[in-house]
PDB file of C-alpha atoms and ligand atoms in Angstrom:
ATOM      1  CA  MET A   1     159.517 142.157 141.348  1.00 85.00           C
ATOM      2  CA  PHE A   2     162.646 140.197 142.170  1.00 88.00           C
ATOM      3  CA  GLU A   3     164.587 142.380 139.868  1.00 91.00           C
ATOM      4  CA  ASN A   4     167.988 142.117 141.679  1.00 90.00           C
ATOM      5  CA  LEU A   5     167.784 138.306 141.185  1.00 90.00           C
ATOM      6  CA  THR A   6     166.761 138.723 137.539  1.00 92.00           C
ATOM      7  CA  ASN A   7     169.460 140.993 136.836  1.00 92.00           C
ATOM      8  CA  LYS A   8     172.212 138.626 138.310  1.00 92.00           C
ATOM      9  CA  PHE A   9     170.882 135.526 136.571  1.00 91.00           C
ATOM     10  CA  GLU A  10     170.825 137.446 133.384  1.00 90.00           C
ATOM     11  CA  GLU A  11     174.547 138.324 133.785  1.00 90.00           C
ATOM     12  CA  ILE A  12     175.249 134.676 134.575  1.00 89.00           C
ATOM     13  CA  PHE A  13     173.505 133.262 131.761  1.00 88.00           C
ATOM     14  CA  SER A  14     174.374 135.685 129.108  1.00 88.00           C
ATOM     15  CA  SER A  15     178.077 134.586 129.567  1.00 82.00           C
ATOM     16  CA  LEU A  16     177.093 130.839 129.595  1.00 82.00           C
ATOM     17  CA  LYS A  17     174.815 131.219 126.572  1.00 83.00           C
ATOM     18  CA  LYS A  18     177.447 132.944 124.519  1.00 81.00           C
ATOM     19  CA  ALA A  19     179.965 130.103 124.877  1.00 77.00           C
ATOM     20  CA  ALA A  20     179.846 127.637 121.867  1.00 75.00           C
ATOM     21  CA  SER A  21     181.059 124.951 124.259  1.00 77.00           C
ATOM     22  CA  LEU A  22     181.431 124.827 128.095  1.00 79.00           C
ATOM     23  CA  ASP A  23     184.074 122.996 130.165  1.00 82.00           C
ATOM     24  CA  GLU A  24     183.657 121.972 133.699  1.00 83.00           C
ATOM     25  CA  ASN A  25     185.365 124.955 135.091  1.00 86.00           C
ATOM     26  CA  GLN A  26     183.068 127.424 133.417  1.00 84.00           C
ATOM     27  CA  VAL A  27     179.909 125.522 134.486  1.00 85.00           C
ATOM     28  CA  ASP A  28     181.391 125.367 138.181  1.00 89.00           C
ATOM     29  CA  GLU A  29     182.057 129.175 137.983  1.00 90.00           C
ATOM     30  CA  GLY A  30     178.462 129.557 136.693  1.00 90.00           C
ATOM     31  CA  LEU A  31     177.149 127.457 139.805  1.00 93.00           C
ATOM     32  CA  ARG A  32     179.155 129.476 142.199  1.00 94.00           C
ATOM     33  CA  SER A  33     177.705 132.643 140.842  1.00 94.00           C
ATOM     34  CA  ILE A  34     174.327 131.284 141.014  1.00 94.00           C
ATOM     35  CA  ARG A  35     174.881 130.263 144.759  1.00 96.00           C
ATOM     36  CA  GLN A  36     175.976 133.745 145.450  1.00 95.00           C
ATOM     37  CA  ALA A  37     173.055 135.407 143.699  1.00 94.00           C
ATOM     38  CA  LEU A  38     170.627 133.171 145.681  1.00 95.00           C
ATOM     39  CA  LEU A  39     172.332 134.155 149.115  1.00 95.00           C
ATOM     40  CA  GLU A  40     172.217 137.738 148.146  1.00 93.00           C
ATOM     41  CA  ALA A  41     168.577 137.495 147.461  1.00 92.00           C
ATOM     42  CA  ASP A  42     168.144 136.347 151.035  1.00 92.00           C
ATOM     43  CA  VAL A  43     167.514 132.712 150.113  1.00 93.00           C
ATOM     44  CA  SER A  44     168.395 130.691 153.267  1.00 92.00           C
ATOM     45  CA  LEU A  45     171.564 128.684 153.209  1.00 94.00           C
ATOM     46  CA  ASP A  46     169.834 125.308 153.465  1.00 94.00           C
ATOM     47  CA  VAL A  47     167.748 126.166 150.488  1.00 95.00           C
ATOM     48  CA  THR A  48     170.532 127.512 148.401  1.00 96.00           C
ATOM     49  CA  LYS A  49     172.701 124.479 149.207  1.00 97.00           C
ATOM     50  CA  ASP A  50     170.055 122.127 148.418  1.00 96.00           C
ATOM     51  CA  PHE A  51     169.356 123.930 145.143  1.00 96.00           C
ATOM     52  CA  ILE A  52     172.828 123.735 143.896  1.00 96.00           C
ATOM     53  CA  GLU A  53     173.204 120.089 144.878  1.00 95.00           C
ATOM     54  CA  LYS A  54     170.282 119.271 142.714  1.00 95.00           C
ATOM     55  CA  VAL A  55     171.321 121.447 139.735  1.00 93.00           C
ATOM     56  CA  LYS A  56     174.941 120.351 139.689  1.00 91.00           C
ATOM     57  CA  PRO A  57     174.900 116.652 138.557  1.00 90.00           C
ATOM     58  CA  LYS A  58     172.428 117.615 135.885  1.00 88.00           C
ATOM     59  CA  VAL A  59     174.540 120.464 134.408  1.00 85.00           C
ATOM     60  CA  MET A  60     177.944 118.622 134.767  1.00 82.00           C
ATOM     61  CA  GLY A  61     176.537 115.662 132.752  1.00 79.00           C
ATOM     62  CA  GLN A  62     178.531 115.193 129.627  1.00 67.00           C
ATOM     63  CA  GLU A  63     175.453 115.400 127.238  1.00 70.00           C
ATOM     64  CA  ILE A  64     175.211 119.087 128.388  1.00 70.00           C
ATOM     65  CA  ILE A  65     178.827 120.014 128.306  1.00 67.00           C
ATOM     66  CA  ARG A  66     179.328 118.270 124.722  1.00 71.00           C
ATOM     67  CA  SER A  67     175.910 119.714 123.299  1.00 76.00           C
ATOM     68  CA  THR A  68     175.683 122.434 120.663  1.00 75.00           C
ATOM     69  CA  SER A  69     173.944 125.068 123.019  1.00 81.00           C
ATOM     70  CA  PRO A  70     175.027 124.215 126.384  1.00 81.00           C
ATOM     71  CA  GLY A  71     174.035 127.463 127.854  1.00 83.00           C
ATOM     72  CA  ASP A  72     170.467 127.003 126.940  1.00 85.00           C
ATOM     73  CA  MET A  73     170.404 123.599 128.489  1.00 86.00           C
ATOM     74  CA  VAL A  74     171.779 124.885 131.814  1.00 87.00           C
ATOM     75  CA  VAL A  75     169.112 127.685 131.782  1.00 89.00           C
ATOM     76  CA  LYS A  76     166.416 125.067 131.234  1.00 90.00           C
ATOM     77  CA  ILE A  77     167.750 122.960 134.101  1.00 92.00           C
ATOM     78  CA  VAL A  78     167.860 125.875 136.363  1.00 93.00           C
ATOM     79  CA  TYR A  79     164.342 126.950 135.411  1.00 93.00           C
ATOM     80  CA  ASP A  80     163.009 123.444 136.199  1.00 94.00           C
ATOM     81  CA  GLU A  81     164.631 123.403 139.625  1.00 94.00           C
ATOM     82  CA  LEU A  82     163.415 126.957 140.386  1.00 94.00           C
ATOM     83  CA  VAL A  83     159.722 125.752 139.513  1.00 94.00           C
ATOM     84  CA  SER A  84     160.084 122.596 141.829  1.00 93.00           C
ATOM     85  CA  LEU A  85     161.560 125.012 144.626  1.00 93.00           C
ATOM     86  CA  LEU A  86     158.696 127.411 144.291  1.00 93.00           C
ATOM     87  CA  GLY A  87     156.204 124.643 144.842  1.00 87.00           C
ATOM     88  CA  GLU A  88     153.435 123.165 142.956  1.00 73.00           C
ATOM     89  CA  SER A  89     150.682 125.161 141.198  1.00 72.00           C
ATOM     90  CA  ASN A  90     147.815 124.677 143.667  1.00 68.00           C
ATOM     91  CA  THR A  91     145.369 127.456 143.103  1.00 69.00           C
ATOM     92  CA  ASP A  92     142.467 125.428 144.384  1.00 87.00           C
ATOM     93  CA  ILE A  93     140.551 126.855 147.423  1.00 93.00           C
ATOM     94  CA  ASN A  94     138.789 124.309 149.444  1.00 95.00           C
ATOM     95  CA  LEU A  95     135.000 125.042 149.712  1.00 95.00           C
ATOM     96  CA  ASN A  96     134.186 121.620 150.778  1.00 94.00           C
ATOM     97  CA  ALA A  97     132.079 122.398 153.961  1.00 95.00           C
ATOM     98  CA  VAL A  98     128.593 123.247 154.771  1.00 94.00           C
ATOM     99  CA  PRO A  99     128.048 126.927 154.054  1.00 96.00           C
ATOM    100  CA  PRO A 100     128.945 129.406 155.531  1.00 97.00           C
ATOM    101  CA  VAL A 101     132.357 127.952 154.681  1.00 98.00           C
ATOM    102  CA  PRO A 102     134.836 129.269 157.284  1.00 98.00           C
ATOM    103  CA  MET A 103     138.364 130.402 156.394  1.00 98.00           C
ATOM    104  CA  MET A 104     140.954 132.087 158.397  1.00 98.00           C
ATOM    105  CA  LEU A 105     143.788 134.428 158.029  1.00 98.00           C
ATOM    106  CA  VAL A 106     146.726 134.325 160.540  1.00 97.00           C
ATOM    107  CA  GLY A 107     150.012 136.322 160.561  1.00 96.00           C
ATOM    108  CA  LEU A 108     152.078 139.016 162.340  1.00 96.00           C
ATOM    109  CA  GLN A 109     150.885 142.360 162.666  1.00 94.00           C
ATOM    110  CA  GLY A 110     151.648 144.707 159.781  1.00 94.00           C
ATOM    111  CA  SER A 111     152.012 141.826 157.454  1.00 96.00           C
ATOM    112  CA  GLY A 112     149.097 143.009 155.467  1.00 97.00           C
ATOM    113  CA  LYS A 113     146.512 140.698 156.982  1.00 97.00           C
ATOM    114  CA  THR A 114     143.415 142.920 157.133  1.00 97.00           C
ATOM    115  CA  THR A 115     144.178 144.209 153.587  1.00 98.00           C
ATOM    116  CA  THR A 116     144.661 140.579 152.326  1.00 98.00           C
ATOM    117  CA  THR A 117     141.299 139.681 154.101  1.00 98.00           C
ATOM    118  CA  ALA A 118     139.498 142.240 151.964  1.00 98.00           C
ATOM    119  CA  LYS A 119     141.578 141.379 148.710  1.00 98.00           C
ATOM    120  CA  LEU A 120     140.502 137.564 149.155  1.00 98.00           C
ATOM    121  CA  ALA A 121     137.017 138.446 149.678  1.00 98.00           C
ATOM    122  CA  LYS A 122     136.791 140.265 146.364  1.00 98.00           C
ATOM    123  CA  TYR A 123     138.733 137.564 144.758  1.00 97.00           C
ATOM    124  CA  LEU A 124     136.393 134.812 146.042  1.00 97.00           C
ATOM    125  CA  GLU A 125     133.251 136.981 145.063  1.00 97.00           C
ATOM    126  CA  LYS A 126     134.467 137.500 141.613  1.00 96.00           C
ATOM    127  CA  ASN A 127     135.970 134.057 140.752  1.00 94.00           C
ATOM    128  CA  LYS A 128     134.024 131.629 142.758  1.00 94.00           C
ATOM    129  CA  LYS A 129     130.785 133.788 142.626  1.00 96.00           C
ATOM    130  CA  LYS A 130     130.220 133.622 146.444  1.00 97.00           C
ATOM    131  CA  LYS A 131     128.872 136.029 148.880  1.00 98.00           C
ATOM    132  CA  ILE A 132     131.368 136.734 151.417  1.00 98.00           C
ATOM    133  CA  MET A 133     131.351 137.946 155.055  1.00 98.00           C
ATOM    134  CA  MET A 134     134.411 139.413 156.750  1.00 98.00           C
ATOM    135  CA  VAL A 135     134.754 138.983 160.408  1.00 98.00           C
ATOM    136  CA  SER A 136     137.629 140.791 162.560  1.00 98.00           C
ATOM    137  CA  LEU A 137     138.710 138.933 165.493  1.00 97.00           C
ATOM    138  CA  ASP A 138     141.430 141.420 166.528  1.00 95.00           C
ATOM    139  CA  VAL A 139     139.831 142.506 169.808  1.00 94.00           C
ATOM    140  CA  TYR A 140     143.003 143.792 171.129  1.00 91.00           C
ATOM    141  CA  ARG A 141     143.187 146.614 168.464  1.00 89.00           C
ATOM    142  CA  PRO A 142     139.836 148.343 167.814  1.00 88.00           C
ATOM    143  CA  ALA A 143     141.543 150.076 164.853  1.00 93.00           C
ATOM    144  CA  ALA A 144     142.059 146.928 163.183  1.00 93.00           C
ATOM    145  CA  GLN A 145     138.302 146.071 163.570  1.00 95.00           C
ATOM    146  CA  GLU A 146     137.411 149.463 162.242  1.00 96.00           C
ATOM    147  CA  GLN A 147     139.969 149.156 159.327  1.00 97.00           C
ATOM    148  CA  LEU A 148     138.225 145.844 158.164  1.00 97.00           C
ATOM    149  CA  ARG A 149     134.721 147.455 158.580  1.00 97.00           C
ATOM    150  CA  SER A 150     135.834 150.439 156.544  1.00 98.00           C
ATOM    151  CA  LEU A 151     137.339 148.169 153.802  1.00 98.00           C
ATOM    152  CA  GLY A 152     134.048 146.278 153.588  1.00 98.00           C
ATOM    153  CA  GLU A 153     132.184 149.514 153.298  1.00 98.00           C
ATOM    154  CA  GLN A 154     134.445 150.925 150.609  1.00 98.00           C
ATOM    155  CA  ASN A 155     134.325 147.801 148.424  1.00 97.00           C
ATOM    156  CA  ASP A 156     130.712 146.637 149.169  1.00 97.00           C
ATOM    157  CA  ILE A 157     131.691 143.495 151.225  1.00 98.00           C
ATOM    158  CA  LEU A 158     129.568 142.513 154.124  1.00 98.00           C
ATOM    159  CA  THR A 159     131.207 142.644 157.505  1.00 98.00           C
ATOM    160  CA  LEU A 160     130.043 141.461 160.932  1.00 98.00           C
ATOM    161  CA  PRO A 161     128.792 144.446 163.002  1.00 97.00           C
ATOM    162  CA  ILE A 162     131.432 145.113 165.753  1.00 95.00           C
ATOM    163  CA  ILE A 163     130.320 144.648 169.425  1.00 95.00           C
ATOM    164  CA  GLU A 164     132.885 145.996 171.818  1.00 92.00           C
ATOM    165  CA  GLY A 165     134.249 143.891 174.463  1.00 93.00           C
ATOM    166  CA  GLN A 166     133.148 140.608 172.853  1.00 95.00           C
ATOM    167  CA  LEU A 167     135.617 137.671 173.027  1.00 94.00           C
ATOM    168  CA  PRO A 168     136.946 136.009 169.798  1.00 95.00           C
ATOM    169  CA  ALA A 169     135.008 132.696 170.518  1.00 94.00           C
ATOM    170  CA  ASP A 170     131.756 134.523 170.901  1.00 96.00           C
ATOM    171  CA  ILE A 171     132.516 136.683 167.848  1.00 97.00           C
ATOM    172  CA  CYS A 172     133.052 133.477 165.897  1.00 96.00           C
ATOM    173  CA  ARG A 173     129.597 132.091 167.007  1.00 95.00           C
ATOM    174  CA  ARG A 174     127.860 135.085 166.312  1.00 97.00           C
ATOM    175  CA  ALA A 175     129.531 135.359 162.875  1.00 98.00           C
ATOM    176  CA  VAL A 176     127.973 131.947 161.682  1.00 97.00           C
ATOM    177  CA  SER A 177     124.473 132.930 162.796  1.00 97.00           C
ATOM    178  CA  ALA A 178     124.923 136.244 160.957  1.00 98.00           C
ATOM    179  CA  ALA A 179     126.149 134.688 157.818  1.00 98.00           C
ATOM    180  CA  ASN A 180     123.212 132.313 157.856  1.00 97.00           C
ATOM    181  CA  LEU A 181     120.790 135.241 158.241  1.00 97.00           C
ATOM    182  CA  ASN A 182     122.445 137.144 155.519  1.00 97.00           C
ATOM    183  CA  GLY A 183     122.895 134.520 152.904  1.00 97.00           C
ATOM    184  CA  ALA A 184     126.785 134.736 153.180  1.00 98.00           C
ATOM    185  CA  GLU A 185     128.393 131.497 151.746  1.00 98.00           C
ATOM    186  CA  ILE A 186     131.895 132.103 153.026  1.00 98.00           C
ATOM    187  CA  ILE A 187     133.215 133.765 156.221  1.00 98.00           C
ATOM    188  CA  LEU A 188     136.719 135.234 156.289  1.00 98.00           C
ATOM    189  CA  PHE A 189     137.947 135.516 159.604  1.00 98.00           C
ATOM    190  CA  ASP A 190     140.895 138.052 160.162  1.00 98.00           C
ATOM    191  CA  THR A 191     142.634 137.057 163.427  1.00 96.00           C
ATOM    192  CA  ALA A 192     144.662 139.329 165.669  1.00 93.00           C
ATOM    193  CA  GLY A 193     148.337 139.772 164.863  1.00 89.00           C
ATOM    194  CA  ARG A 194     151.234 140.573 167.027  1.00 87.00           C
ATOM    195  CA  THR A 195     154.532 142.129 166.300  1.00 86.00           C
ATOM    196  CA  GLN A 196     156.209 138.831 167.107  1.00 85.00           C
ATOM    197  CA  ILE A 197     155.016 135.319 167.716  1.00 83.00           C
ATOM    198  CA  ASP A 198     154.108 134.548 171.340  1.00 89.00           C
ATOM    199  CA  LEU A 199     152.472 131.855 173.248  1.00 89.00           C
ATOM    200  CA  GLN A 200     149.236 133.640 173.814  1.00 89.00           C
ATOM    201  CA  MET A 201     148.914 134.491 170.199  1.00 90.00           C
ATOM    202  CA  MET A 202     149.534 130.992 169.231  1.00 93.00           C
ATOM    203  CA  SER A 203     147.002 129.307 171.750  1.00 93.00           C
ATOM    204  CA  GLU A 204     144.232 131.888 170.722  1.00 94.00           C
ATOM    205  CA  ILE A 205     144.619 130.814 166.976  1.00 95.00           C
ATOM    206  CA  LYS A 206     144.720 127.282 167.854  1.00 96.00           C
ATOM    207  CA  GLN A 207     141.307 127.801 169.951  1.00 96.00           C
ATOM    208  CA  ILE A 208     139.701 129.757 167.054  1.00 97.00           C
ATOM    209  CA  GLU A 209     140.712 127.053 164.517  1.00 97.00           C
ATOM    210  CA  SER A 210     139.031 124.440 166.691  1.00 97.00           C
ATOM    211  CA  ILE A 211     135.903 126.536 166.987  1.00 96.00           C
ATOM    212  CA  ILE A 212     135.413 127.470 163.403  1.00 97.00           C
ATOM    213  CA  LYS A 213     137.168 124.419 161.681  1.00 97.00           C
ATOM    214  CA  PRO A 214     138.174 126.330 158.670  1.00 98.00           C
ATOM    215  CA  THR A 215     138.634 124.741 155.233  1.00 98.00           C
ATOM    216  CA  GLU A 216     141.587 127.133 154.553  1.00 98.00           C
ATOM    217  CA  VAL A 217     144.104 128.848 156.957  1.00 98.00           C
ATOM    218  CA  PHE A 218     146.024 131.421 154.996  1.00 98.00           C
ATOM    219  CA  LEU A 219     149.284 132.731 156.598  1.00 97.00           C
ATOM    220  CA  VAL A 220     149.898 136.153 155.541  1.00 98.00           C
ATOM    221  CA  ALA A 221     153.596 137.062 155.355  1.00 97.00           C
ATOM    222  CA  ASP A 222     155.645 140.036 154.277  1.00 97.00           C
ATOM    223  CA  SER A 223     157.819 139.322 151.296  1.00 96.00           C
ATOM    224  CA  LEU A 224     160.253 142.001 152.287  1.00 95.00           C
ATOM    225  CA  THR A 225     161.259 140.237 155.492  1.00 94.00           C
ATOM    226  CA  GLY A 226     163.088 137.532 153.397  1.00 92.00           C
ATOM    227  CA  GLN A 227     164.056 134.336 155.296  1.00 91.00           C
ATOM    228  CA  VAL A 228     162.210 135.522 158.546  1.00 93.00           C
ATOM    229  CA  ALA A 229     158.878 135.263 156.509  1.00 94.00           C
ATOM    230  CA  ALA A 230     159.684 131.662 155.834  1.00 93.00           C
ATOM    231  CA  GLU A 231     160.632 130.961 159.502  1.00 93.00           C
ATOM    232  CA  VAL A 232     157.381 132.724 160.709  1.00 94.00           C
ATOM    233  CA  ALA A 233     155.265 130.476 158.243  1.00 95.00           C
ATOM    234  CA  LYS A 234     157.037 127.374 159.762  1.00 94.00           C
ATOM    235  CA  GLU A 235     156.239 128.305 163.246  1.00 94.00           C
ATOM    236  CA  PHE A 236     152.550 129.032 162.398  1.00 96.00           C
ATOM    237  CA  LYS A 237     152.475 125.819 160.660  1.00 96.00           C
ATOM    238  CA  ASN A 238     153.593 124.054 163.873  1.00 95.00           C
ATOM    239  CA  THR A 239     150.538 125.269 165.631  1.00 95.00           C
ATOM    240  CA  VAL A 240     147.624 125.551 163.039  1.00 97.00           C
ATOM    241  CA  ASN A 241     147.071 123.563 159.761  1.00 97.00           C
ATOM    242  CA  VAL A 242     148.228 126.379 157.504  1.00 97.00           C
ATOM    243  CA  THR A 243     146.949 125.487 153.956  1.00 96.00           C
ATOM    244  CA  GLY A 244     148.595 128.300 152.156  1.00 96.00           C
ATOM    245  CA  ILE A 245     150.517 131.351 152.186  1.00 96.00           C
ATOM    246  CA  VAL A 246     149.832 134.860 150.824  1.00 97.00           C
ATOM    247  CA  LEU A 247     153.131 136.599 150.328  1.00 97.00           C
ATOM    248  CA  THR A 248     152.416 140.415 150.477  1.00 98.00           C
ATOM    249  CA  ARG A 249     154.447 143.306 149.223  1.00 97.00           C
ATOM    250  CA  ALA A 250     155.778 141.241 146.415  1.00 96.00           C
ATOM    251  CA  ASP A 251     155.515 144.311 144.324  1.00 95.00           C
ATOM    252  CA  GLY A 252     158.226 145.989 146.505  1.00 94.00           C
ATOM    253  CA  ASP A 253     160.561 143.045 146.749  1.00 93.00           C
ATOM    254  CA  ALA A 254     163.559 143.157 144.459  1.00 92.00           C
ATOM    255  CA  ARG A 255     165.267 140.263 146.001  1.00 92.00           C
ATOM    256  CA  GLY A 256     162.577 137.300 146.352  1.00 91.00           C
ATOM    257  CA  GLY A 257     164.307 135.336 149.056  1.00 92.00           C
ATOM    258  CA  ALA A 258     160.931 134.756 150.894  1.00 94.00           C
ATOM    259  CA  ALA A 259     159.155 133.372 147.732  1.00 93.00           C
ATOM    260  CA  LEU A 260     161.998 131.100 147.068  1.00 94.00           C
ATOM    261  CA  SER A 261     162.603 129.808 150.706  1.00 94.00           C
ATOM    262  CA  MET A 262     158.842 129.622 151.586  1.00 93.00           C
ATOM    263  CA  LYS A 263     157.843 126.133 150.357  1.00 92.00           C
ATOM    264  CA  TYR A 264     161.092 124.421 151.318  1.00 93.00           C
ATOM    265  CA  VAL A 265     161.382 125.945 154.751  1.00 92.00           C
ATOM    266  CA  SER A 266     157.623 125.750 155.845  1.00 93.00           C
ATOM    267  CA  GLN A 267     156.367 122.952 153.572  1.00 91.00           C
ATOM    268  CA  VAL A 268     153.398 125.074 152.708  1.00 93.00           C
ATOM    269  CA  PRO A 269     152.647 126.298 149.220  1.00 93.00           C
ATOM    270  CA  ILE A 270     152.332 129.997 148.334  1.00 95.00           C
ATOM    271  CA  LYS A 271     148.878 130.554 146.868  1.00 95.00           C
ATOM    272  CA  PHE A 272     148.657 134.253 146.409  1.00 96.00           C
ATOM    273  CA  LEU A 273     151.025 137.230 145.923  1.00 96.00           C
ATOM    274  CA  GLY A 274     150.028 140.660 147.265  1.00 98.00           C
ATOM    275  CA  VAL A 275     151.330 143.009 144.665  1.00 97.00           C
ATOM    276  CA  GLY A 276     150.117 146.406 145.684  1.00 98.00           C
ATOM    277  CA  GLU A 277     147.823 148.298 148.222  1.00 97.00           C
ATOM    278  CA  LYS A 278     144.754 148.259 146.280  1.00 97.00           C
ATOM    279  CA  ILE A 279     142.011 145.693 146.754  1.00 97.00           C
ATOM    280  CA  GLU A 280     142.565 144.209 143.252  1.00 97.00           C
ATOM    281  CA  ASN A 281     146.398 143.752 143.819  1.00 98.00           C
ATOM    282  CA  LEU A 282     146.192 140.125 144.571  1.00 97.00           C
ATOM    283  CA  GLU A 283     147.747 137.548 142.074  1.00 95.00           C
ATOM    284  CA  VAL A 284     147.243 133.720 142.000  1.00 94.00           C
ATOM    285  CA  PHE A 285     150.811 132.379 142.528  1.00 94.00           C
ATOM    286  CA  HIS A 286     151.993 130.341 139.591  1.00 93.00           C
ATOM    287  CA  PRO A 287     155.449 128.969 140.072  1.00 94.00           C
ATOM    288  CA  ASP A 288     156.176 128.528 136.453  1.00 93.00           C
ATOM    289  CA  ARG A 289     155.452 132.290 135.668  1.00 92.00           C
ATOM    290  CA  ILE A 290     157.517 133.361 138.692  1.00 91.00           C
ATOM    291  CA  ALA A 291     160.414 131.146 137.712  1.00 92.00           C
ATOM    292  CA  ASN A 292     160.239 132.979 134.089  1.00 91.00           C
ATOM    293  CA  ARG A 293     160.075 136.191 135.637  1.00 89.00           C
ATOM    294  CA  ILE A 294     163.238 135.619 137.686  1.00 88.00           C
ATOM    295  CA  LEU A 295     165.141 134.173 134.752  1.00 86.00           C
ATOM    296  CA  GLY A 296     164.054 137.292 132.496  1.00 78.00           C
TER     297      GLY A 296
HETATM  298  P1  GDP B   1     147.894 143.974 159.154  1.00 82.59           P
HETATM  299  O1  GDP B   1     148.386 144.642 160.367  1.00 82.59           O
HETATM  300  O2  GDP B   1     148.720 142.608 158.976  1.00 82.59           O
HETATM  301  O3  GDP B   1     146.571 143.745 159.211  1.00 82.59           O
HETATM  302  O4  GDP B   1     148.234 144.758 157.963  1.00 82.59           O
HETATM  303  P2  GDP B   1     147.464 145.743 157.010  1.00 82.59           P
HETATM  304  O5  GDP B   1     146.570 144.893 156.279  1.00 82.59           O
HETATM  305  O6  GDP B   1     146.911 146.917 157.852  1.00 82.59           O
HETATM  306  O7  GDP B   1     148.635 146.289 156.227  1.00 82.59           O
HETATM  307  C1  GDP B   1     149.821 147.073 156.461  1.00 82.59           C
HETATM  308  C2  GDP B   1     150.222 147.948 155.345  1.00 82.59           C
HETATM  309  O8  GDP B   1     150.727 147.232 154.332  1.00 82.59           O
HETATM  310  C3  GDP B   1     148.946 148.741 154.918  1.00 82.59           C
HETATM  311  O9  GDP B   1     149.448 150.127 154.471  1.00 82.59           O
HETATM  312  C4  GDP B   1     148.697 147.983 153.572  1.00 82.59           C
HETATM  313  O10 GDP B   1     148.171 148.904 152.490  1.00 82.59           O
HETATM  314  C5  GDP B   1     150.023 147.582 153.312  1.00 82.59           C
HETATM  315  N1  GDP B   1     150.080 146.440 152.289  1.00 82.59           N
HETATM  316  C6  GDP B   1     149.444 145.208 152.306  1.00 82.59           C
HETATM  317  N2  GDP B   1     149.643 144.336 151.383  1.00 82.59           N
HETATM  318  C7  GDP B   1     150.320 144.978 150.613  1.00 82.59           C
HETATM  319  C8  GDP B   1     151.046 144.646 149.234  1.00 82.59           C
HETATM  320  O11 GDP B   1     150.779 143.588 148.869  1.00 82.59           O
HETATM  321  N3  GDP B   1     151.739 145.644 148.708  1.00 82.59           N
HETATM  322  C9  GDP B   1     152.056 146.810 149.145  1.00 82.59           C
HETATM  323  N4  GDP B   1     152.870 147.518 148.581  1.00 82.59           N
HETATM  324  N5  GDP B   1     151.431 147.188 150.357  1.00 82.59           N
HETATM  325  C10 GDP B   1     150.702 146.294 151.000  1.00 82.59           C
END
């Protein structure tokens, strides 16, 4: 994960660390390389500029340049800024509602939404000791409803039986009664995705949000799409109250641009990383650990 960035940063820092003393030119050169590395990782220009502007006055301080291990101090400053860019460590999940607690997942088709619904269900069952019901609201793609049902069956997670032709709003209401009957404490609603954001999609998820009143709205975004993932999150945030991002396919993402741009661009924290296709491949997002990983 994020290997390209890690390799570049390793190169930049190893030469800075070797130097017994640093002058402004060397630091400036280092900053230019960091800027380049971030842009190549598909971090957006605004995020990159802001990052360098924050780091620059700190690393240019005389106490750094004159210190005995200036390279280490530069690494520490970059690390702190990376942690702050990645967002606060907010792993709490809001269960503060009369059960069945409703939560919804939104995102573009193919982002990994359905898989993530099942991963989250397993996570909540295991870590919060709650009984979960999963509900597909993707009435446009019967295959998607069937995919969720099958994931539920394979992993022993309750799903709402499918009634063909039922509209999302009616499915939502049926889900609440079924959860009450079955003793499910949390309902995870997997909403329909489209290949691109459109008005109909946005008005539908807005309507669903107003019916179910979710405590959490997770935006599922594909890490491999880089900056686009952050822009998608921003658009969803303008329509529904997105409370957290699940960044999928982080396992295959050598660059890391989405992870680094997400919080800055969308103002929503990343809460989980999808790190594989299996149901257990969901990691809680810890900015400090990711920054450590990036810095090697
Ligand atoms: P949806 O259309 O958004 O519901 O997407 P799906 O859940 O059907 O996922 C699309 C594909 O991405 C499937 O083949 C999943 O197995 C795969 N996928 C989902 N999340 C991850 C992940 O974190 N890592 C990897 N490598 N594959 C994933």
